[in-house]
Tab-separated table of C-alpha atoms in Angstrom:
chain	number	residue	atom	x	y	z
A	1	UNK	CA	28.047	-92.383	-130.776
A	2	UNK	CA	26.138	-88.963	-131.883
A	3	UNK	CA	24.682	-88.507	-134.789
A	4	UNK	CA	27.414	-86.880	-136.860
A	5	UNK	CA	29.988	-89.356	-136.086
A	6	UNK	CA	27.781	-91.782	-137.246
A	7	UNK	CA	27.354	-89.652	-140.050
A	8	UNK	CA	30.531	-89.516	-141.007
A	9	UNK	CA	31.317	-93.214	-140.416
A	10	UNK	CA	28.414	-94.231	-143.061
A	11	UNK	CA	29.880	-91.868	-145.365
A	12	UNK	CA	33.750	-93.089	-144.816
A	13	UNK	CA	32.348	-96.877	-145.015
A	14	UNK	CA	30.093	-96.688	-148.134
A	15	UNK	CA	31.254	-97.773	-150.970
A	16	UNK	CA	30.070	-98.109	-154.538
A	17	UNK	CA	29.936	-101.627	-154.082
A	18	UNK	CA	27.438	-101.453	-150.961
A	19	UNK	CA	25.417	-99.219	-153.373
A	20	UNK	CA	21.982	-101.109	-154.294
A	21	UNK	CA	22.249	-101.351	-158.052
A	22	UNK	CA	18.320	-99.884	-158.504
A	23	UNK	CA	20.142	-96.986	-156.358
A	24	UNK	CA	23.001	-96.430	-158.777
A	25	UNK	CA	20.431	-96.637	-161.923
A	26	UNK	CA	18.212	-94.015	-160.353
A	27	UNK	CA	21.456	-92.010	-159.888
A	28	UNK	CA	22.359	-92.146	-163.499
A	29	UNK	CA	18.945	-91.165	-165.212
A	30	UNK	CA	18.573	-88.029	-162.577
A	31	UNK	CA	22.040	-87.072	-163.135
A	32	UNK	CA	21.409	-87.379	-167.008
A	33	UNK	CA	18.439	-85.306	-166.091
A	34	UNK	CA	20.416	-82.490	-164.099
A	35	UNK	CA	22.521	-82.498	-166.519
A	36	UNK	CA	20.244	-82.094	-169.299
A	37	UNK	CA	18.352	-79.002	-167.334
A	38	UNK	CA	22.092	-77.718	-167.052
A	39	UNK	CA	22.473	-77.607	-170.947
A	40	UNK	CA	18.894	-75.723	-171.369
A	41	UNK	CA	20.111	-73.382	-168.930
A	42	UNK	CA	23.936	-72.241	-170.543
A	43	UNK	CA	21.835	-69.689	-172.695
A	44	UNK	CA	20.045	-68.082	-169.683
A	45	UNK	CA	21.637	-64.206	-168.926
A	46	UNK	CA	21.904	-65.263	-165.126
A	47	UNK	CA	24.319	-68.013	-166.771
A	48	UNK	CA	26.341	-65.923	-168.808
A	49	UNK	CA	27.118	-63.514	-166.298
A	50	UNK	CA	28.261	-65.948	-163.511
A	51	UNK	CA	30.471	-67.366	-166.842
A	52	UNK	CA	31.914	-64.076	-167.317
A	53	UNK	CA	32.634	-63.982	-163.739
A	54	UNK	CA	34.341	-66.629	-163.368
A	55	UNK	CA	36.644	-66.500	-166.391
A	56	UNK	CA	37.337	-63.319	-164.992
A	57	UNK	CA	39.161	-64.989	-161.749
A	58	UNK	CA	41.079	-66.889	-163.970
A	59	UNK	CA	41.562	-69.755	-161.891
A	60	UNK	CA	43.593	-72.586	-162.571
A	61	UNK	CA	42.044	-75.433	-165.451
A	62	UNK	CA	40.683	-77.523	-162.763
A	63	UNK	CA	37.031	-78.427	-163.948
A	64	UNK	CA	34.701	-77.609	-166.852
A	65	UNK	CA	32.142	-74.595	-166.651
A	66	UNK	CA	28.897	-76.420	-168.679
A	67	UNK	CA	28.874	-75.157	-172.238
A	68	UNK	CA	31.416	-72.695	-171.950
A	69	UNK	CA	34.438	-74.467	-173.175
A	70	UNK	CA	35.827	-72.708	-170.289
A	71	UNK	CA	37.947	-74.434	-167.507
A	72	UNK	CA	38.779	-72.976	-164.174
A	73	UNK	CA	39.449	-74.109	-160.839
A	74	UNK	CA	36.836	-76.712	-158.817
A	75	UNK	CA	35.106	-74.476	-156.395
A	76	UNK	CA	34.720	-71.693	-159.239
A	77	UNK	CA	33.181	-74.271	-161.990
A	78	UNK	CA	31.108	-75.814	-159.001
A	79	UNK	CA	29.183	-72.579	-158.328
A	80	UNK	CA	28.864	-71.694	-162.016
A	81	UNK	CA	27.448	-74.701	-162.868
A	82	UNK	CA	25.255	-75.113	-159.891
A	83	UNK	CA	23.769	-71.352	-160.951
A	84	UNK	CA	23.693	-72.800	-164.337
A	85	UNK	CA	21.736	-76.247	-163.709
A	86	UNK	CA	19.051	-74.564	-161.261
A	87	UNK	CA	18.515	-71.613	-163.848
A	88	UNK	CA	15.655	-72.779	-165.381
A	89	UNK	CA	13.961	-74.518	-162.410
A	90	UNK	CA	13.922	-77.778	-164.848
A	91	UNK	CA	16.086	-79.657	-162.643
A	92	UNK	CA	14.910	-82.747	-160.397
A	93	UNK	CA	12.421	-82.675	-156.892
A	94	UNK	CA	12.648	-84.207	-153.678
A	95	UNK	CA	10.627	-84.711	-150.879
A	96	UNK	CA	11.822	-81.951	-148.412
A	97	UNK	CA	14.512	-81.142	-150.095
A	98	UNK	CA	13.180	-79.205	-152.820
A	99	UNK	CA	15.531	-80.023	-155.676
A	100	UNK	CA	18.096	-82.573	-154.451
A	101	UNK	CA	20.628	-83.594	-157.642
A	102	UNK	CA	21.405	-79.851	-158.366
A	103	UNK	CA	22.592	-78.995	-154.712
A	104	UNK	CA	25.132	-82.244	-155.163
A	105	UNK	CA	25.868	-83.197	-158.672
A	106	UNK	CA	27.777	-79.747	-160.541
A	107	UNK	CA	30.335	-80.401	-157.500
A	108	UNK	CA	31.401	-84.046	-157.772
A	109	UNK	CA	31.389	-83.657	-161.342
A	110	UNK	CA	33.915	-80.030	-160.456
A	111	UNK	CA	35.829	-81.935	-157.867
A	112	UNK	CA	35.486	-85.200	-159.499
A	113	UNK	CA	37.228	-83.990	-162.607
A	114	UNK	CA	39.845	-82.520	-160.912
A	115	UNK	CA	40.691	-85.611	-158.852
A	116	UNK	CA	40.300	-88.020	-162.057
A	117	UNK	CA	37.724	-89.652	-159.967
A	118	UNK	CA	35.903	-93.113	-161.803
A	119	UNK	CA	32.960	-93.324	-163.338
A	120	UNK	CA	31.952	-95.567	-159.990
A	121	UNK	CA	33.766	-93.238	-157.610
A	122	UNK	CA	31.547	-90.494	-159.038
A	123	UNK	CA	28.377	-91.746	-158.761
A	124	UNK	CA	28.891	-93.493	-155.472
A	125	UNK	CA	29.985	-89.552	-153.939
A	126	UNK	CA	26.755	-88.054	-155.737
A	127	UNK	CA	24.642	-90.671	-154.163
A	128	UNK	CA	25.896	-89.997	-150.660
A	129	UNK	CA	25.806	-86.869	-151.171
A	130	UNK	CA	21.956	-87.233	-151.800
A	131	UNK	CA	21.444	-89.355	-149.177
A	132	UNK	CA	22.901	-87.613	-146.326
A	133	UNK	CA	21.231	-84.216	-146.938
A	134	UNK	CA	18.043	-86.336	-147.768
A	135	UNK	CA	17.887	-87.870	-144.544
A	136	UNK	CA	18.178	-84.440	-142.506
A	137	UNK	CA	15.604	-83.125	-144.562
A	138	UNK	CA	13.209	-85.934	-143.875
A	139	UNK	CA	14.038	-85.787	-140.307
A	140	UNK	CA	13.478	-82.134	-139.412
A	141	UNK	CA	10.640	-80.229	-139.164
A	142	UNK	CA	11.200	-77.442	-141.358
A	143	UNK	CA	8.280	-75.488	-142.220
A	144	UNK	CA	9.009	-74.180	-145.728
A	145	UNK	CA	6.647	-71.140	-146.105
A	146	UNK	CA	7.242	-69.986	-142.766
A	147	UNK	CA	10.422	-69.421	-143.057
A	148	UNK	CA	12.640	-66.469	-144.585
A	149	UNK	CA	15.568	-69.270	-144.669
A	150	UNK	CA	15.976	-71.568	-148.549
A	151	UNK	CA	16.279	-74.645	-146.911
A	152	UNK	CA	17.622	-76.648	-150.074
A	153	UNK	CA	20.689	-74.089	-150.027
A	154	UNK	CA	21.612	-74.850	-146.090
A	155	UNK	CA	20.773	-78.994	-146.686
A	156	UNK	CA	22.334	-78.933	-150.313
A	157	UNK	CA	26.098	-77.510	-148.717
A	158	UNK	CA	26.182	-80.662	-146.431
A	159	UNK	CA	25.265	-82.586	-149.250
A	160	UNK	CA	27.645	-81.617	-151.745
A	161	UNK	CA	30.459	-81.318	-148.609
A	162	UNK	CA	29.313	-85.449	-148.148
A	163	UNK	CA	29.967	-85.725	-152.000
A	164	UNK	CA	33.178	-84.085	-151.863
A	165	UNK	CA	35.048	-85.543	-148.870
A	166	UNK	CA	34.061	-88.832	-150.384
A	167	UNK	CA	35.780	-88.176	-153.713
A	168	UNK	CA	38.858	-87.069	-151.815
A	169	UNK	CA	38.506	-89.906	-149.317
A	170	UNK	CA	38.571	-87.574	-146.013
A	171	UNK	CA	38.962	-90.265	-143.151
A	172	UNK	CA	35.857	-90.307	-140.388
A	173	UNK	CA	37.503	-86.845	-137.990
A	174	UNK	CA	38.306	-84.907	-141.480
A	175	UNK	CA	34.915	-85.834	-142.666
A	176	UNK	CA	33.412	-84.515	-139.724
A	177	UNK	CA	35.361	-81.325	-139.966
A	178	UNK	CA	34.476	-81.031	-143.321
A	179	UNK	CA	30.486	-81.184	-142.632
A	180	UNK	CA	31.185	-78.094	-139.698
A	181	UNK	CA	32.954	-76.323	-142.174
A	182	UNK	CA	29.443	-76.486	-144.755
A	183	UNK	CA	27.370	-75.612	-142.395
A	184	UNK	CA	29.207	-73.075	-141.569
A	185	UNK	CA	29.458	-71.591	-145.156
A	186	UNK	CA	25.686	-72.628	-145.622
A	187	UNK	CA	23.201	-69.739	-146.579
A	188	UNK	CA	19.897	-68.850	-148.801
A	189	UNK	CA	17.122	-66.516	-148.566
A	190	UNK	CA	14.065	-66.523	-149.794
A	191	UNK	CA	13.657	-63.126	-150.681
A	192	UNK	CA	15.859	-63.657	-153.805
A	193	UNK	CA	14.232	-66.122	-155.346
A	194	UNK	CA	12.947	-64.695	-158.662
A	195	UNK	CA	16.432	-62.885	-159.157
A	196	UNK	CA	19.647	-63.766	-160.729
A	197	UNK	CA	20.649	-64.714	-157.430
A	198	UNK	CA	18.027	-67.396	-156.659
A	199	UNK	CA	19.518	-70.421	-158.936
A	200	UNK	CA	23.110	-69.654	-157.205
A	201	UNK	CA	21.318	-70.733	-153.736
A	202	UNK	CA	22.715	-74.265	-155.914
A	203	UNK	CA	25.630	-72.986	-157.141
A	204	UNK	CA	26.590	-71.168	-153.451
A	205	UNK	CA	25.807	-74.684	-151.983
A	206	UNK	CA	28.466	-76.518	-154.507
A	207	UNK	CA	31.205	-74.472	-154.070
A	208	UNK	CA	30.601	-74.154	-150.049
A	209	UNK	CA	30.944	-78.196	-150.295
A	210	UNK	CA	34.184	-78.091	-152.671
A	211	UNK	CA	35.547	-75.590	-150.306
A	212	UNK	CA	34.388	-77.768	-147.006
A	213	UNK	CA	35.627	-80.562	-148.161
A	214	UNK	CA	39.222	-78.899	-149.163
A	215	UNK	CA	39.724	-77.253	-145.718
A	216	UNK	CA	39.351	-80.411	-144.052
A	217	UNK	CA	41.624	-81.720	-146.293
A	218	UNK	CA	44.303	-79.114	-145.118
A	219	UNK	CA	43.258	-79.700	-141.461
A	220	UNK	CA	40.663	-77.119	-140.901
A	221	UNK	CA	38.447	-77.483	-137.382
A	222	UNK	CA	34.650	-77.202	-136.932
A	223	UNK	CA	32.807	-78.637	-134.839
A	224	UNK	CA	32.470	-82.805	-134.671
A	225	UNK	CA	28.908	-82.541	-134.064
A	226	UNK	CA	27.539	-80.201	-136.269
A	227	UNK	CA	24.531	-81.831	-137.234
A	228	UNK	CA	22.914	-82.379	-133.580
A	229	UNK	CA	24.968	-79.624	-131.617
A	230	UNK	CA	23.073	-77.008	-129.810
A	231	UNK	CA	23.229	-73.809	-131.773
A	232	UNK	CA	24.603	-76.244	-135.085
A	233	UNK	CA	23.039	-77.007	-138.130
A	234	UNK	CA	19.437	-78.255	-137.084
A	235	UNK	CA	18.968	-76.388	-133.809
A	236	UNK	CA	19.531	-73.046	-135.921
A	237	UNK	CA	18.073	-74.131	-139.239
A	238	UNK	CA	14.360	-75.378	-137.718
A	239	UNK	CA	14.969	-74.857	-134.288
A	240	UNK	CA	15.105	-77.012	-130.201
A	241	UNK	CA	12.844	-80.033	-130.478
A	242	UNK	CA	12.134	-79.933	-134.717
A	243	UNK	CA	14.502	-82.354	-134.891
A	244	UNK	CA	15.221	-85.907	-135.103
A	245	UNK	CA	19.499	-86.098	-135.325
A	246	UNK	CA	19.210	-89.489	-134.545
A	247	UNK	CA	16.741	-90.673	-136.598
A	248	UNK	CA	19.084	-89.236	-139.406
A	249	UNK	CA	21.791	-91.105	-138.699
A	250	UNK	CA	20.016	-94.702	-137.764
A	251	UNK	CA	17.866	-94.333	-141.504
A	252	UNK	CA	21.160	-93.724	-143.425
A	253	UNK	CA	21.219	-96.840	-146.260
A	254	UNK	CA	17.946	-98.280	-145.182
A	255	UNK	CA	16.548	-97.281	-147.490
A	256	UNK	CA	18.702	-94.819	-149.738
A	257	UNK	CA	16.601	-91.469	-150.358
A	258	UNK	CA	17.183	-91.988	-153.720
A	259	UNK	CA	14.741	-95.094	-154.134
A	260	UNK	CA	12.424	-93.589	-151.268
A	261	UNK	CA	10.741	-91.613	-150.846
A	262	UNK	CA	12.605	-91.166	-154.325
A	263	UNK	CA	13.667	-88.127	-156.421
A	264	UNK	CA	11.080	-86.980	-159.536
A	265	UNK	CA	12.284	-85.404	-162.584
A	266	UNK	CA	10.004	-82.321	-164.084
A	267	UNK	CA	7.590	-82.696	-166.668
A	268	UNK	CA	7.624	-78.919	-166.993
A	269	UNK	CA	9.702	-75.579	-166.317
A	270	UNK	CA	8.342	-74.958	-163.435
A	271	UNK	CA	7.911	-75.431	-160.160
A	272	UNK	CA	7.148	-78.757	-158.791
A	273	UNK	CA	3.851	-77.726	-157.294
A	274	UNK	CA	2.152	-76.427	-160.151
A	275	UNK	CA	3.232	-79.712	-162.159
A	276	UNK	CA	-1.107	-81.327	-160.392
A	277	UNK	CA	-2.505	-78.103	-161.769
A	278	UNK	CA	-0.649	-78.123	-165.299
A	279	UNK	CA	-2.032	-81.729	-165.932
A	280	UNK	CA	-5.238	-80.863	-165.096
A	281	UNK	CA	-5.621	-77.977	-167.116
A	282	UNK	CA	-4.392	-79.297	-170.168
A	283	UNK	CA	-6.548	-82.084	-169.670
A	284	UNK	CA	-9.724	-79.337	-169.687
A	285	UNK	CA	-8.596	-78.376	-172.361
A	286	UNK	CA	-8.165	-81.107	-174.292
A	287	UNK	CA	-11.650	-82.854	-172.784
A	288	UNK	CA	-13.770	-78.924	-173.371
A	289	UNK	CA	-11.878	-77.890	-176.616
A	290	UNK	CA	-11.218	-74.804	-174.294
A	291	UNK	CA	-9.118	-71.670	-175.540
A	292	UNK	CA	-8.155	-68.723	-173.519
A	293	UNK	CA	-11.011	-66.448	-174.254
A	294	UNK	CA	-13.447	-69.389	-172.980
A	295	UNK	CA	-11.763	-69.065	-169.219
A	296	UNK	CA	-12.743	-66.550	-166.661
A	297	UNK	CA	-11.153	-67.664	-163.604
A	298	UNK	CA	-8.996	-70.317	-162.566
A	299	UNK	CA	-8.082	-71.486	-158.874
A	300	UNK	CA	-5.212	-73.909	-158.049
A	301	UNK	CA	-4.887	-75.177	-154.296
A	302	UNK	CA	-1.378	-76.932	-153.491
C-alpha cells in the first residue's frame, strides 16, 4: 500500500471517537486562538478588500465571512477568512509548518457550516486536517529560506482538502482524488509576503481544499498517489530523495501533530522567530531600566 492510500485510509477511518481527548482539547484552545487572531484582523484594509470582493460575487449564503455579517458561498468565505485570520500574523506556529490552524480551520468552519456539520464532526475534520499536512511537513526536507516556494500555502491545501473530504465523508478513492486535486491547485511565493497578497497564501490554501474536496465529490480524477508520485506533491515541492512518503503515512495518529511536536500560540504580532528576541529585550529592559535613547545597536541571531 503507498503512502497516499494509506493516507487516505487513516483519514476515511478516523473518527472523533479515536481522537485522544488531550488532542481534541488542544484543538479547541488553538482554534479559539485562530479564531481570536481572525477577529483582530476584520479591521485590517487587506481584509476589507477581499470582503468587498467577495460580496461582489454574490455567491449563494453558504458560510459566514468573519465579522462581516456577510454570507456567501463555502469556497468564497473560506478564502476570505483564511486572508482574514493570517492578516495580522497573530495566528498559531508549527514546527515546519509555519502556521498550521490558519491553513485548515476558516475551511471546515466554511464547509462545515454549509454541511451542518457537529460540533464533534468539526473538530475531528480540523484535527485531521492538521495532522496530515503536519506529518508531510515533518517528513520532508524542505529548506525554508532557500526556497522561492511558501511552503505552508502548498502543505496547508492538502490540509484543509483532508479537513474537507472528511466533513463531506469522501470514501478512501474520492479522498484520494480529492488530495491530487489540492495539490494541484496548491501555490505561494515568497516574494509576496509583506503585501496584501501574503495572508491569502491561507486563504488561497482554504478555498483550494473546499474546492478539492467538492470535485471529488462530483467525481473529479487526479492522481491516487499524489503525495509520493514522481513529479507529485513532494518530489516537486522539496525535490528526489528530501523525502520520507512513507514515514508520513506509518507516523499518522502516533502521535497526533497536534500534541507533538505540538502547535504554539503567539505571545506577540509577529513572527514566530522574533518571539526569543522580544523576551529578551524586554527583559533588558526591565532588568537595566533601559529606554530607547540608551541603545546603540542591537543583534538578534535565529
Amino acid at each position: 500500500m503507498d503512502a497516499t492510500e494509506k493516507i487516505a485510509r487513516f483519514i476515511v477511518e478516523t473518527g472523533y471517537e479515536n481522537i485522544p481527548r488531550d488532542a481534541v482539547e488542544k484543538a479547541k484552545r488553538t482554534a479559539l486562538d485562530c479564531l481570536a487572531a481572525a477577529l483582530a484582523g476584520c479591521a485590517e484594509p487587506g481584509s476589507r478588500a477581499i470582503t468587498s470582493y467577495v460580496k461582489r460575487l454574490g455567491g449563494p449564503p453558504q458560510a459566514s465571512v468573519f465579522g462581516a455579517g456577510l454570507r456567501t458561498s463555502a469556497p468564497d468565505a473560506a478564502l476570505a477568512n483564511g486572508s482574514i485570520a493570517h492578516a495580522l500574523d497573530y495566528d498559531d506556529g508549527g514546527m515546519k509548518i509555519g502556521h498550521p490552524s490558519v491553513m485548515v480551520l476558516p475551511a471546515v468552519l466554511s464547509l462545515g457550516e454549509q454541511l451542518g456539520a457537529s460540533g464533534q464532526e468539526t473538530l475531528a475534520a480540523y484535527i485531521l486536517g492538521l495532522e496530515v499536512q503536519g506529518k508531510i511537513a515533518l517528513n520532508t526536507d524542505f529548506k525554508l529560506m532557500e526556497s522561492s516556494l511558501n511552503s505552508q500555502s502548498w502543505y496547508g491545501s492538502v490540509g484543509a482538502a483532508t479537513a474537507c473530504a472528511k466533513l463531506l465523508r469522501l470514501d478512501e478513492t474520492k479522498t484520494r482524488m480529492a488530495l491530487g486535486i489540492a495539490a494541484n491547485l496548491a501555490c505561494g511565493l515568497f516574494a509576496n509576503q509583506g503585501s496584501m497578497a501574503g495572508p491569502m497564501g491561507a486563504g488561497n490554501a482554504c478555498r483550494n481544499g473546499v474546492v478539492a474536496a467538492l470535485l471529488a465529490q462530483e467525481g473529479i480524477t487526479a492522481s491516487p498517489d499524489i503525495i509520493e508520485a514522481k513529479n507529485g506533491f513532494c518530489h516537486t515541492l522539496a525535490g528526489p530523495g528530501r523525502y520520507d512518503a512513507e514515514r508520513m503515512a506509518e507516523g499518522l495518529g502516533n502521535p497526533f501533530y497536534i500534541i507533538s511536536p505540538g502547535i504554539g500560540l503567539k505571545k506577540y504580532p509577529s513572527c514566530y522567530h522574533t518571539h526569543r528576541a522580544l523576551d529578551a529585550m524586554f527583559q533588558l529592559l526591565e532588568e537595566h531600566s533601559l529606554s530607547n535613547e540608551d541603545i546603540v545597536e542591537v543583534e538578534v541571531g535565529t
